[in-house]
XYZ file of C-alpha atoms in Angstrom:
572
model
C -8.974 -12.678 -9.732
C -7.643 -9.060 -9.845
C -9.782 -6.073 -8.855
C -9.651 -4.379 -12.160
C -11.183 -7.215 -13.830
C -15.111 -7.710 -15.360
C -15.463 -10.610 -13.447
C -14.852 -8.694 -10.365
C -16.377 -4.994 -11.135
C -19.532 -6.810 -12.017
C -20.103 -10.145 -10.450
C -17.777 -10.872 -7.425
C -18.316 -7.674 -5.556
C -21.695 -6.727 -6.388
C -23.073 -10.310 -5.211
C -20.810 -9.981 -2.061
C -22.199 -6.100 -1.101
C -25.987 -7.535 -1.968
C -25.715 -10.254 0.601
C -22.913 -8.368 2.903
C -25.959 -5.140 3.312
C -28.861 -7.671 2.800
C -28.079 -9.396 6.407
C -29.976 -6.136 7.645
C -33.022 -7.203 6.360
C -33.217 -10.560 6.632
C -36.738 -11.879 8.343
C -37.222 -13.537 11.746
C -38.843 -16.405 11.582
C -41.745 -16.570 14.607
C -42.034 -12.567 15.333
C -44.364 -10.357 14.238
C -43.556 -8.052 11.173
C -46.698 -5.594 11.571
C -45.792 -2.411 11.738
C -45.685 -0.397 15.152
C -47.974 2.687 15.049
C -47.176 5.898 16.537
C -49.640 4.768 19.405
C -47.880 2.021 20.342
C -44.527 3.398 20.414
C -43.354 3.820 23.238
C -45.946 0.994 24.960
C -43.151 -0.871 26.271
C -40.234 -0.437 28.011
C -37.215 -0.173 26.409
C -36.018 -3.385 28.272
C -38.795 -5.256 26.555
C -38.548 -3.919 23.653
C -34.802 -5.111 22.852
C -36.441 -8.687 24.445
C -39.147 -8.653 21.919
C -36.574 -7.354 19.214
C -37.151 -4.088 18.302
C -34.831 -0.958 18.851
C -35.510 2.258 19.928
C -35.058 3.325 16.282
C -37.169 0.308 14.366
C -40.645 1.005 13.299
C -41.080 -2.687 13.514
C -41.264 -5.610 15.276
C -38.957 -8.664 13.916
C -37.303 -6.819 11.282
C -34.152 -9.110 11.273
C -33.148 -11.879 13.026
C -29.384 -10.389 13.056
C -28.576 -7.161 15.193
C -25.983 -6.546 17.379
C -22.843 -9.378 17.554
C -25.335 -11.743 15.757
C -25.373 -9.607 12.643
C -21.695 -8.819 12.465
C -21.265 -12.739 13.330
C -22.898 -13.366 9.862
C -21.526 -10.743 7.963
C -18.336 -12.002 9.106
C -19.189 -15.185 7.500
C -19.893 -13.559 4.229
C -16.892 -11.617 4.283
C -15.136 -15.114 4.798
C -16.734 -17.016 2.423
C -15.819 -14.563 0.041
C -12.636 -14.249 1.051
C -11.826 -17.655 0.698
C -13.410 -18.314 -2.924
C -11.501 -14.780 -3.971
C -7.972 -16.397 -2.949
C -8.959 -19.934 -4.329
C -10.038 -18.070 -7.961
C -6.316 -18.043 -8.250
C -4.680 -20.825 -5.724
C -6.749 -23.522 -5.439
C -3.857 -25.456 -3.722
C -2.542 -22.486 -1.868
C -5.674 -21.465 0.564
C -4.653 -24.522 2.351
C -1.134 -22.993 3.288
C -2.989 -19.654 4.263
C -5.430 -21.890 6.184
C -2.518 -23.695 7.895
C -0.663 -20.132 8.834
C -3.757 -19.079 10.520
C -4.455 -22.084 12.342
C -0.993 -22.179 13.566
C -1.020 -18.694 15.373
C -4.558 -19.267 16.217
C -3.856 -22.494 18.365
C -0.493 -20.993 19.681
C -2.272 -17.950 20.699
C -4.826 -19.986 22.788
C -2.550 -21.751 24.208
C -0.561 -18.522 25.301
C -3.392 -17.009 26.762
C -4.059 -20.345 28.667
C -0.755 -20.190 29.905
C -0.657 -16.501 30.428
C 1.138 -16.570 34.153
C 4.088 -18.751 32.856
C 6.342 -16.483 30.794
C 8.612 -19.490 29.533
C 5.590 -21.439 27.668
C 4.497 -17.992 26.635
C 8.247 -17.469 24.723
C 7.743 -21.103 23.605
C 4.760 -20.557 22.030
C 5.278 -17.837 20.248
C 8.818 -18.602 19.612
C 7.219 -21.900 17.850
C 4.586 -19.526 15.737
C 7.486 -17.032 14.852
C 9.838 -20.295 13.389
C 6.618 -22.475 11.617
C 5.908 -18.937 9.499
C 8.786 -17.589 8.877
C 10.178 -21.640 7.652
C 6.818 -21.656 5.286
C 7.409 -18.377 3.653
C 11.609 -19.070 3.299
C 10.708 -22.372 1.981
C 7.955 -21.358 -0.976
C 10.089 -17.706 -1.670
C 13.557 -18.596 -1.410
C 14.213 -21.922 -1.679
C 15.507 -21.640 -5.123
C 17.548 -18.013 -4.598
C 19.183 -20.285 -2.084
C 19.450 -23.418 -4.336
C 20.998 -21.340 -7.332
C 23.231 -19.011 -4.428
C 24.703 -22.089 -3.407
C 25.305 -23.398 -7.150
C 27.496 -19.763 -8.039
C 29.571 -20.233 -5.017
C 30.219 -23.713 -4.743
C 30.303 -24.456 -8.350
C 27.585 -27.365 -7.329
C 24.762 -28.256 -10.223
C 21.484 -29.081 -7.114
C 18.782 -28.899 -9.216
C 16.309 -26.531 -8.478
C 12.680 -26.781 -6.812
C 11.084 -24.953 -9.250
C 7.964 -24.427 -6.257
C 5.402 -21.612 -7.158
C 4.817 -18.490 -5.125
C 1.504 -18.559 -3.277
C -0.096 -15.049 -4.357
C 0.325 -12.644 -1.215
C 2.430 -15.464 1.115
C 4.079 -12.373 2.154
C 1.556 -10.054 3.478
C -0.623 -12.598 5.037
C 2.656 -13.964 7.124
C 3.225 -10.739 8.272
C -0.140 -10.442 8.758
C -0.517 -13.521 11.193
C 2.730 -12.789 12.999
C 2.001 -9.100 13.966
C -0.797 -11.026 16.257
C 1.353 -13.411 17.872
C 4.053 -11.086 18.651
C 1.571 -8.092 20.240
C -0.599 -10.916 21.990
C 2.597 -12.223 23.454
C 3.538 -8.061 24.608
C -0.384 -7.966 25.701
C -0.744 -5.191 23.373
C -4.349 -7.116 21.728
C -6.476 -9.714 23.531
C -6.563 -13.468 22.536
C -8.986 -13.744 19.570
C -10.761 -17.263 20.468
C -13.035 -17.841 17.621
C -11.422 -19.407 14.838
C -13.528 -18.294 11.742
C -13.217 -14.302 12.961
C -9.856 -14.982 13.218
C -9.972 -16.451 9.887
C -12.127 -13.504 8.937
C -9.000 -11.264 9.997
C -5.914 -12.977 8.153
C -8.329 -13.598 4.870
C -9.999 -10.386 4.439
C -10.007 -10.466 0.275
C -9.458 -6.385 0.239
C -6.080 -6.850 1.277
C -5.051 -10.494 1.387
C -3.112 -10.771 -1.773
C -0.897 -7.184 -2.081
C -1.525 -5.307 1.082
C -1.646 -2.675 2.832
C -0.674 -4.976 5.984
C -3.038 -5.056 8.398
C -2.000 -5.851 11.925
C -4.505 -7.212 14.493
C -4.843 -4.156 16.537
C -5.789 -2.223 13.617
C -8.944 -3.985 12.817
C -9.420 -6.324 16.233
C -12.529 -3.546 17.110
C -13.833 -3.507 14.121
C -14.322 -7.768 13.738
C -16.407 -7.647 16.570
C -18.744 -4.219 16.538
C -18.793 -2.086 13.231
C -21.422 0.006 11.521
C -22.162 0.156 7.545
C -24.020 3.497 6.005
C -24.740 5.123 2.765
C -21.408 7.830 3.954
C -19.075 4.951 4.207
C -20.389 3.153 0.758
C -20.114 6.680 -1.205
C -16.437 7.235 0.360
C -15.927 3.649 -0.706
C -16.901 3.920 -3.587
C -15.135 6.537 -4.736
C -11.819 5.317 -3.818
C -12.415 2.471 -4.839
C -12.764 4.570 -8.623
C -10.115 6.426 -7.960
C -7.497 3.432 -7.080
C -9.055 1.493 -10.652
C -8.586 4.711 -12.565
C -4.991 4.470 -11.376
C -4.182 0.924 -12.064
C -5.954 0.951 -15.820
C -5.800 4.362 -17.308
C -2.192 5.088 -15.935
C -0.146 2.461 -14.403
C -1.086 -0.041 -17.777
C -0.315 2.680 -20.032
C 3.460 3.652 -18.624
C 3.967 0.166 -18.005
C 4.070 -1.140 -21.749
C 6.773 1.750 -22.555
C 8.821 0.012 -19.800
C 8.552 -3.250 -20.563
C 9.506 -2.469 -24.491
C 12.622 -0.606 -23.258
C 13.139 -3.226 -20.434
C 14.371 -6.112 -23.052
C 16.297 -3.669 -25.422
C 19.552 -5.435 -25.965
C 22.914 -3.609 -25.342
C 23.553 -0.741 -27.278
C 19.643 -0.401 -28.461
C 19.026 1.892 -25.792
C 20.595 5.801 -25.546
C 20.869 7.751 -23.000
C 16.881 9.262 -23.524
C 15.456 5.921 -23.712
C 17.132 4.974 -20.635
C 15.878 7.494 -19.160
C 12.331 7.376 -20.408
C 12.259 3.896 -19.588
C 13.131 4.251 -15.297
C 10.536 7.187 -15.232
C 7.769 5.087 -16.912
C 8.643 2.649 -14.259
C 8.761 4.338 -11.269
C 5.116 6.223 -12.004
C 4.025 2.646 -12.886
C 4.798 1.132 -9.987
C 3.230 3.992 -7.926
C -0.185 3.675 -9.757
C -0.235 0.197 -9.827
C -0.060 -0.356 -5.987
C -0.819 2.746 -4.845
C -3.790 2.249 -7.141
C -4.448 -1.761 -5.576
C -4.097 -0.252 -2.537
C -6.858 2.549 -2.800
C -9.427 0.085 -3.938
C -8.510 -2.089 -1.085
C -9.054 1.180 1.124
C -12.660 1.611 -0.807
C -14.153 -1.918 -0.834
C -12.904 -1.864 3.763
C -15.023 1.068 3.970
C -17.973 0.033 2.104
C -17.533 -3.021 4.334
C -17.209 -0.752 7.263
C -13.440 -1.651 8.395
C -11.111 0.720 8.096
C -8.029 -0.636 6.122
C -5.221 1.628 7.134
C -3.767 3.963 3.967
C -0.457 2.732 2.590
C 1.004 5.836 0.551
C 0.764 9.235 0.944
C 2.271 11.165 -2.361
C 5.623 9.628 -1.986
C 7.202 11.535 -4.529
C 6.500 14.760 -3.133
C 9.271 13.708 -0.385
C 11.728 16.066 -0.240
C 14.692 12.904 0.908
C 14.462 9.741 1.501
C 13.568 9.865 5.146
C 10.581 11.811 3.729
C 9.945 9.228 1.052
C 9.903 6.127 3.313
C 7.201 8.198 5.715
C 4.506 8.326 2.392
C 6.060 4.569 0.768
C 4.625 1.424 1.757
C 3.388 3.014 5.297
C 2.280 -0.280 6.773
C 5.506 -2.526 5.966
C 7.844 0.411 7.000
C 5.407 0.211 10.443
C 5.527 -3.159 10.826
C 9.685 -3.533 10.357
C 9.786 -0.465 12.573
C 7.830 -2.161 15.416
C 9.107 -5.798 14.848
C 12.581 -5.326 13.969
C 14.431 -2.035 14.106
C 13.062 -1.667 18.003
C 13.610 -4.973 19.226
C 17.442 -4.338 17.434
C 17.657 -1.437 19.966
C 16.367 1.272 17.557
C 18.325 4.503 18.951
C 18.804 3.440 22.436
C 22.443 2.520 22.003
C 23.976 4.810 20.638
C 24.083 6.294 16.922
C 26.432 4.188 15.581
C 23.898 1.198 16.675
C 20.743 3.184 15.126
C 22.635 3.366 11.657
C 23.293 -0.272 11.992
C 19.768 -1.535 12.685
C 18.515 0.899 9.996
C 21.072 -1.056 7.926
C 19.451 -4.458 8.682
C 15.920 -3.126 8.199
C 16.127 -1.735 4.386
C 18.555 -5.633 3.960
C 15.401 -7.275 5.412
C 12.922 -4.993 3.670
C 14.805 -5.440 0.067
C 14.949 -9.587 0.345
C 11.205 -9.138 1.635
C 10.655 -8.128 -1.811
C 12.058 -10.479 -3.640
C 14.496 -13.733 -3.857
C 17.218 -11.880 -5.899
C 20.528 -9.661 -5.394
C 19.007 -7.286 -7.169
C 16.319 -6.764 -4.659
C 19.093 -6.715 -1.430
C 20.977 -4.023 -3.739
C 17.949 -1.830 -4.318
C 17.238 -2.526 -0.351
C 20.708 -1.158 0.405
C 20.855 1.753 -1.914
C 18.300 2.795 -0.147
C 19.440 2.098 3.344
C 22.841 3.906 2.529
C 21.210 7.140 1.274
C 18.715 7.215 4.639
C 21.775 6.225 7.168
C 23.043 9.588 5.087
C 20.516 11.586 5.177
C 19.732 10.950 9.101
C 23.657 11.495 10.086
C 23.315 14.562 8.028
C 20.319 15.828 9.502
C 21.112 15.350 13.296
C 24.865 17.063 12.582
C 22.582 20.241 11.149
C 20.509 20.015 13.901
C 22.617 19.882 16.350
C 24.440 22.676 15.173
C 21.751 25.031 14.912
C 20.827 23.769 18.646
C 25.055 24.577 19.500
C 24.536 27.843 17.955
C 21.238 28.749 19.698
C 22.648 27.688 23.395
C 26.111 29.774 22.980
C 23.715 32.723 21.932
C 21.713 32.360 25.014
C 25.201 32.316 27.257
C 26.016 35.349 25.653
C 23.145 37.161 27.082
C 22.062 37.629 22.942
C 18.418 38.197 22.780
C 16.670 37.443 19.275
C 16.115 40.594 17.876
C 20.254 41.134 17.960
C 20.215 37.921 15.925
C 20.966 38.688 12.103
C 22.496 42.398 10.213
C 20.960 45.254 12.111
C 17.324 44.010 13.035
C 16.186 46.866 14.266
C 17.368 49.120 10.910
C 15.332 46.935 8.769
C 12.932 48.762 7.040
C 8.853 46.928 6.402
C 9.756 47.548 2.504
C 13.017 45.228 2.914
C 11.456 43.480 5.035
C 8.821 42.075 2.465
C 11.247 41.855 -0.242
C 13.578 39.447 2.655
C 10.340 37.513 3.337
C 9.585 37.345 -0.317
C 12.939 35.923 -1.390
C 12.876 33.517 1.529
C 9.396 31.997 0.110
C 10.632 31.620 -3.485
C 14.365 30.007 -1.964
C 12.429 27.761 0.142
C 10.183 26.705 -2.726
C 13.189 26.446 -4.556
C 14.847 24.045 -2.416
C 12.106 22.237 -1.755
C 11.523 21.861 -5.776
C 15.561 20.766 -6.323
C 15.340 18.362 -3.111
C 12.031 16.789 -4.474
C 13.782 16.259 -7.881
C 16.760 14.937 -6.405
C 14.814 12.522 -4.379
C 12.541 10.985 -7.483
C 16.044 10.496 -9.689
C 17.007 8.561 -7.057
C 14.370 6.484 -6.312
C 13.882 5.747 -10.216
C 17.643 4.848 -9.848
C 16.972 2.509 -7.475
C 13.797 1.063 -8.862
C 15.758 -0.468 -11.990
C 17.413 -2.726 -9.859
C 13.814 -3.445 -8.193
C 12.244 -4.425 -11.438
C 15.575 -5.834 -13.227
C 15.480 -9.356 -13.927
C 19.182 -9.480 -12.235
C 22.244 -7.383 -11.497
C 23.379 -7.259 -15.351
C 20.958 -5.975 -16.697
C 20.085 -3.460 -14.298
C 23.645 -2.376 -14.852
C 23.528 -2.346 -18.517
C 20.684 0.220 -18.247
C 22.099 2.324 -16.047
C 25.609 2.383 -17.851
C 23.758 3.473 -21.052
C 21.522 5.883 -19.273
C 24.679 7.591 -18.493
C 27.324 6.803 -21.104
C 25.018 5.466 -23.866
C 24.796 7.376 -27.652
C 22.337 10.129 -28.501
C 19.913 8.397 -30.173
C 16.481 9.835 -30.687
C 13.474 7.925 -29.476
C 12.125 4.840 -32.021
C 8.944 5.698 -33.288
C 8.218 1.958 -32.313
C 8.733 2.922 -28.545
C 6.719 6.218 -28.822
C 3.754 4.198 -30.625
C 3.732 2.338 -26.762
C 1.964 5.371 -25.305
C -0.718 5.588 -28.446
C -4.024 4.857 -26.721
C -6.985 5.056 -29.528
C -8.992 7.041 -27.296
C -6.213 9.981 -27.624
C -5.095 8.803 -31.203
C -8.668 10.056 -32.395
C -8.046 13.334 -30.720
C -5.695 13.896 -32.707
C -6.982 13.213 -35.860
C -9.738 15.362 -35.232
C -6.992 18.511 -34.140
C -5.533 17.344 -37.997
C -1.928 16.898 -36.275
C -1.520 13.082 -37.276
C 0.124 14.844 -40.412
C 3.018 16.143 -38.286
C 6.723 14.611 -38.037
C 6.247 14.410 -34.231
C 2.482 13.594 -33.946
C 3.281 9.848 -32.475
C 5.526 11.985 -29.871
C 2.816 13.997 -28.352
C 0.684 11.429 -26.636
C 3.448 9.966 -24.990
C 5.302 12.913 -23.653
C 1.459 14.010 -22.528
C 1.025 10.921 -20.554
C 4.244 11.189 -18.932
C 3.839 14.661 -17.966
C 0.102 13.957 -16.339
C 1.811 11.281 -14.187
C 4.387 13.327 -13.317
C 2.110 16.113 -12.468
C -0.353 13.997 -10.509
C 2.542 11.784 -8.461
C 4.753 14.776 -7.687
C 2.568 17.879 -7.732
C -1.362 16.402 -7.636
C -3.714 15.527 -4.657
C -3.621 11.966 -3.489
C -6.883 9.743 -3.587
C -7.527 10.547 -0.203
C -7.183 14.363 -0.519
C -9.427 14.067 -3.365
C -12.368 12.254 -1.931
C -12.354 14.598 1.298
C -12.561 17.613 -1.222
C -14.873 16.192 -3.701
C -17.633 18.816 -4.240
C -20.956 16.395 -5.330
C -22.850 17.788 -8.283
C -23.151 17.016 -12.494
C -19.856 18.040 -13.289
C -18.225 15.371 -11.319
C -20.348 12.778 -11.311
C -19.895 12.867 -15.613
C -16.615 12.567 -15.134
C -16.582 9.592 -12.921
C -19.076 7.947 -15.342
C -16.679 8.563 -18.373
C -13.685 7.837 -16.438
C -15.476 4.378 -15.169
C -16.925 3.653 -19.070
C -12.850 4.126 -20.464
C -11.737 1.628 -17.449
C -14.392 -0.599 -18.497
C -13.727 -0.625 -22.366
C -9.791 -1.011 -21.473
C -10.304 -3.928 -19.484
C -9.082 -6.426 -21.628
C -5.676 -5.421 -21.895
C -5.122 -4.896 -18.005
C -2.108 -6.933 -16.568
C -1.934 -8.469 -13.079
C -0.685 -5.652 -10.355
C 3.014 -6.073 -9.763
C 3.058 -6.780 -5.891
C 1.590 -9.759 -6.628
C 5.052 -10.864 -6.959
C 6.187 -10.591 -3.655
């Protein structure tokens, strides 16, 4: 089951919020239901009156059986039991792996806190959680890269496993293990019922492509949360936002790509090449950047806070920049679990380079059991080891220059030709062309950036090295062919096809060309230049105008259902 499905929109999560807010309201049997009046408020002490029940802000006696822990206990159990048939819609086999992952770092984290004095059982444990996940998830994701690595070095013929990818094996393993590792540092206390636990690893907002939630982010919030009518409208609304994403913008890109993706060589010029890594890149950036927004939506409406996972990535100005706003949560998690534990910068720069090295290997074969996926990984590794050398020999030049000013006896306003002579007028005009070289710079270094990250990314979605290659080499060598009229007829949607018709330009030689260089520019505009979902709900001014356009918007998702494809991190 995928969120931008009918099933979904209209049955799963409606039934789930009915039942998830209806807890508030459910009777107690044996206590009164009359209604206090405003004589008897008051009456009792407050004391008694949490004995009997009733809060200081009920009007009633009895009004629900659930408040306090008890009612989060059972909402809890909802949440599960929703959780649980959500992953089983699509492995019914698998939920007894994810079931087995949790139980493992659930019983190993009892038993650490049992044995919380001795620091050798403590390192056993864990060590024994760390080895049991980490051997499921090589097993089910790489067991046949390894079969088939062996087979092109060896010149052996093993036959391969051929064993399916649980949906979301990844996240939920990461998932499991950030709690064993910061229970073992003391960083979150021992979590000793099983089914919140459960509640944690299985949450069905985020269990299948992210973001990754670690245990301290949410540990609070399993245990004491509040739901309103603020958090369901915020909800709500990015939850819109991240399905307007996925099926008005990711889908549409994504069938140009996946024509020009199986072009043989020398079908594809230089444009198409082109074409086709741009209409990648912004579909992989709606599509889970999109996934990932609903998942932010339906937590809130829940009342957990699911923590945000992109922040206008290609606005980034390097790649330093970029991996800040990309996949926030798994560059956290490597951060904390790997590139610190390495050493991080403690020893030395030629050290930090290294372990940043190791993290974008592990963070490219995290992604995927191919070559292709290590290569992209490294590509990106080599440009950020770069870009971080460069920027600390800048910096530390400007600090050289600033320190031998100061031991000259220099003071700031000698800094620079003739401060003092400076009139206001030039002044301006100095100030002026500073703002329009910085925005210049910043406009060039943005560009530079999203070439090459859409570089990169055709290695990412490649089905191996060779073809990835074969793209690229024709994307830069290739002939000067114009684009097929086939290709172009990718971006046609029928919605925008009428529009035309009705402005009378179907008759033109290029008419099949606007739509698609439209729809390219909007997702340029809006993954470069626009506000992100979050930016947009906080500025969201409530009134007819807007909510129209959210009702069309939601109508078109509805009515383009049917040809929505499964969101691409499901893959990994």
């Amino acid at each position: 089951m995928v969120f931008s499905s009918i099933p979904f929109v209209f049955f799963f999560l409606p039934l789930c919020l009915i039942l998830y807010y209806g807890t508030s309201f459910l009777p107690c049997p044996g206590r009164r239901l009359d209604v206090q009046t405003p004589s008897e408020r008051g009456k009792f002490p407050v004391q008694e009156q949490a004995a009997r029940g009733r809060s200081r802000r009920s009007p009633a006696y009895g009004r629900s059986c659930f408040h306090g822990e008890g009612a989060i206990a059972l909402k809890n159990a909802i949440l599960l039991v929703f959780s649980l048939v959500f992953y089983a819609w699509g492995e019914p086999v698998y939920i007894l792996l994810m079931l087995f992952a949790s139980a493992v770092d659930y019983v190993n984290g009892l038993l650490m806190n049992r044995f919380g004095s001795t620091k050798g059982l403590r390192r056993c444990f864990l060590f024994c959680s760390v080895l049991i996940n980490l051997s499921v998830l090589v097993f089910f994701k790489y067991a046949d890269f390894a079969v088939r690595t062996v087979n092109g070095l060896l010149g052996t013929s093993f036959p391969m496993l051929n064993i399916g990818l649980p949906i979301g094996i990844s996240f939920f393993t990461f998932q499991t293990m950030s709690y064993i590792i910061d229970l073992y540092k003391r960083q979150v206390p021992v979590e000793k019922n099983y089914f919140t636990y459960l509640t944690y690893v299985s949450m069905f907002p985020q269990l299948v492509a992210g973001p990754i939630v670690r245990f301290s982010t949410v540990n609070e919030e399993l245990h004491r949360r509040s739901i309103g009518m603020e958090g369901f409208r915020e909800g709500l609304l990015r939850f819109m936002q991240g399905l307007f994403k996925k099926v008005l913008l990711a889908n549409q890109v994504g069938a140009l790509w996946e024509e020009i993706r199986i072009l043989e060589a020398g079908q594809a010029s230089v444009v198409v090449c082109w074409l086709g890594a741009a209409a990648f890149t912004l579909q992989l950036y709606f599509d889970f950047s999109g996934y990932c927004d609903m998942a932010v939506g339906i937590g809130r409406m829940l009342g957990v806070e699911i923590p945000v996972n992109f922040n206008s990535p290609y606005k980034a100005v390097n790649i330093v920049d970029f991996w800040k706003r990309w996949h926030i949560t798994l560059n956290r998690f490597f951060t904390k679990y790997v590139y610190i534990p390495l050493g991080g910068n403690r020893k030395g720069r030629g050290r930090m380079y290294f372990n940043l090295l190791i993290v974008f290997f592990l963070s490219g074969l995290w992604h995927g059991a191919g070559v292709h996926f290590i290569v992209w990984g490294m590509l990106h590794g080599a440009l950020y080891v770069f870009t971080r050398f460069w920027q600390e020999h800048v910096r530390r030049g400007n600090d050289e220059s600033v320190i031998n000013m100061r031991n000259s006896g220099e003071s700031t306003a000698d800094i620079g030709i003739a401060a003092e002579k400076v009139t206001q007028t030039e002044r301006g005009t100095a100030g002026f062309c500073r703002r329009i070289g910085g925005k210049v710079v910043t406009i060039v270094s943005q560009t530079a950036t999203f070439l090459y990250v859409s570089i990169a990314w055709v290695y990412f979605r490649a089905e191996n090295i060779g073809q990835a290659n074969m793209l690229l080499r024709a994307a830069c060598v290739g002939e000067a062919k114009k684009i097929s009229m086939d290709l172009a007829e990718c971006l046609q949607p029928d919605e925008f096809w009428y529009v035309i018709k009705v402005l009378h330009l179907d008759n033109l030689s290029f008419s099949r060309y606007i739509l698609m260089f439209l729809i390219l520019a909007a997702g340029l505009y809006l993954s470069m230049a626009g506000k992100n979902a979050q930016e947009r709900v906080a500025r969201l001014k409530y009134g007819p105008v807007s909510a129209a356009v959210l009702v069309v918007l939601a109508v078109w998702c509805i009515l383009s259902f049917s040809g929505v494809s499964t969101f691409l991190y499901f893959n990994f």
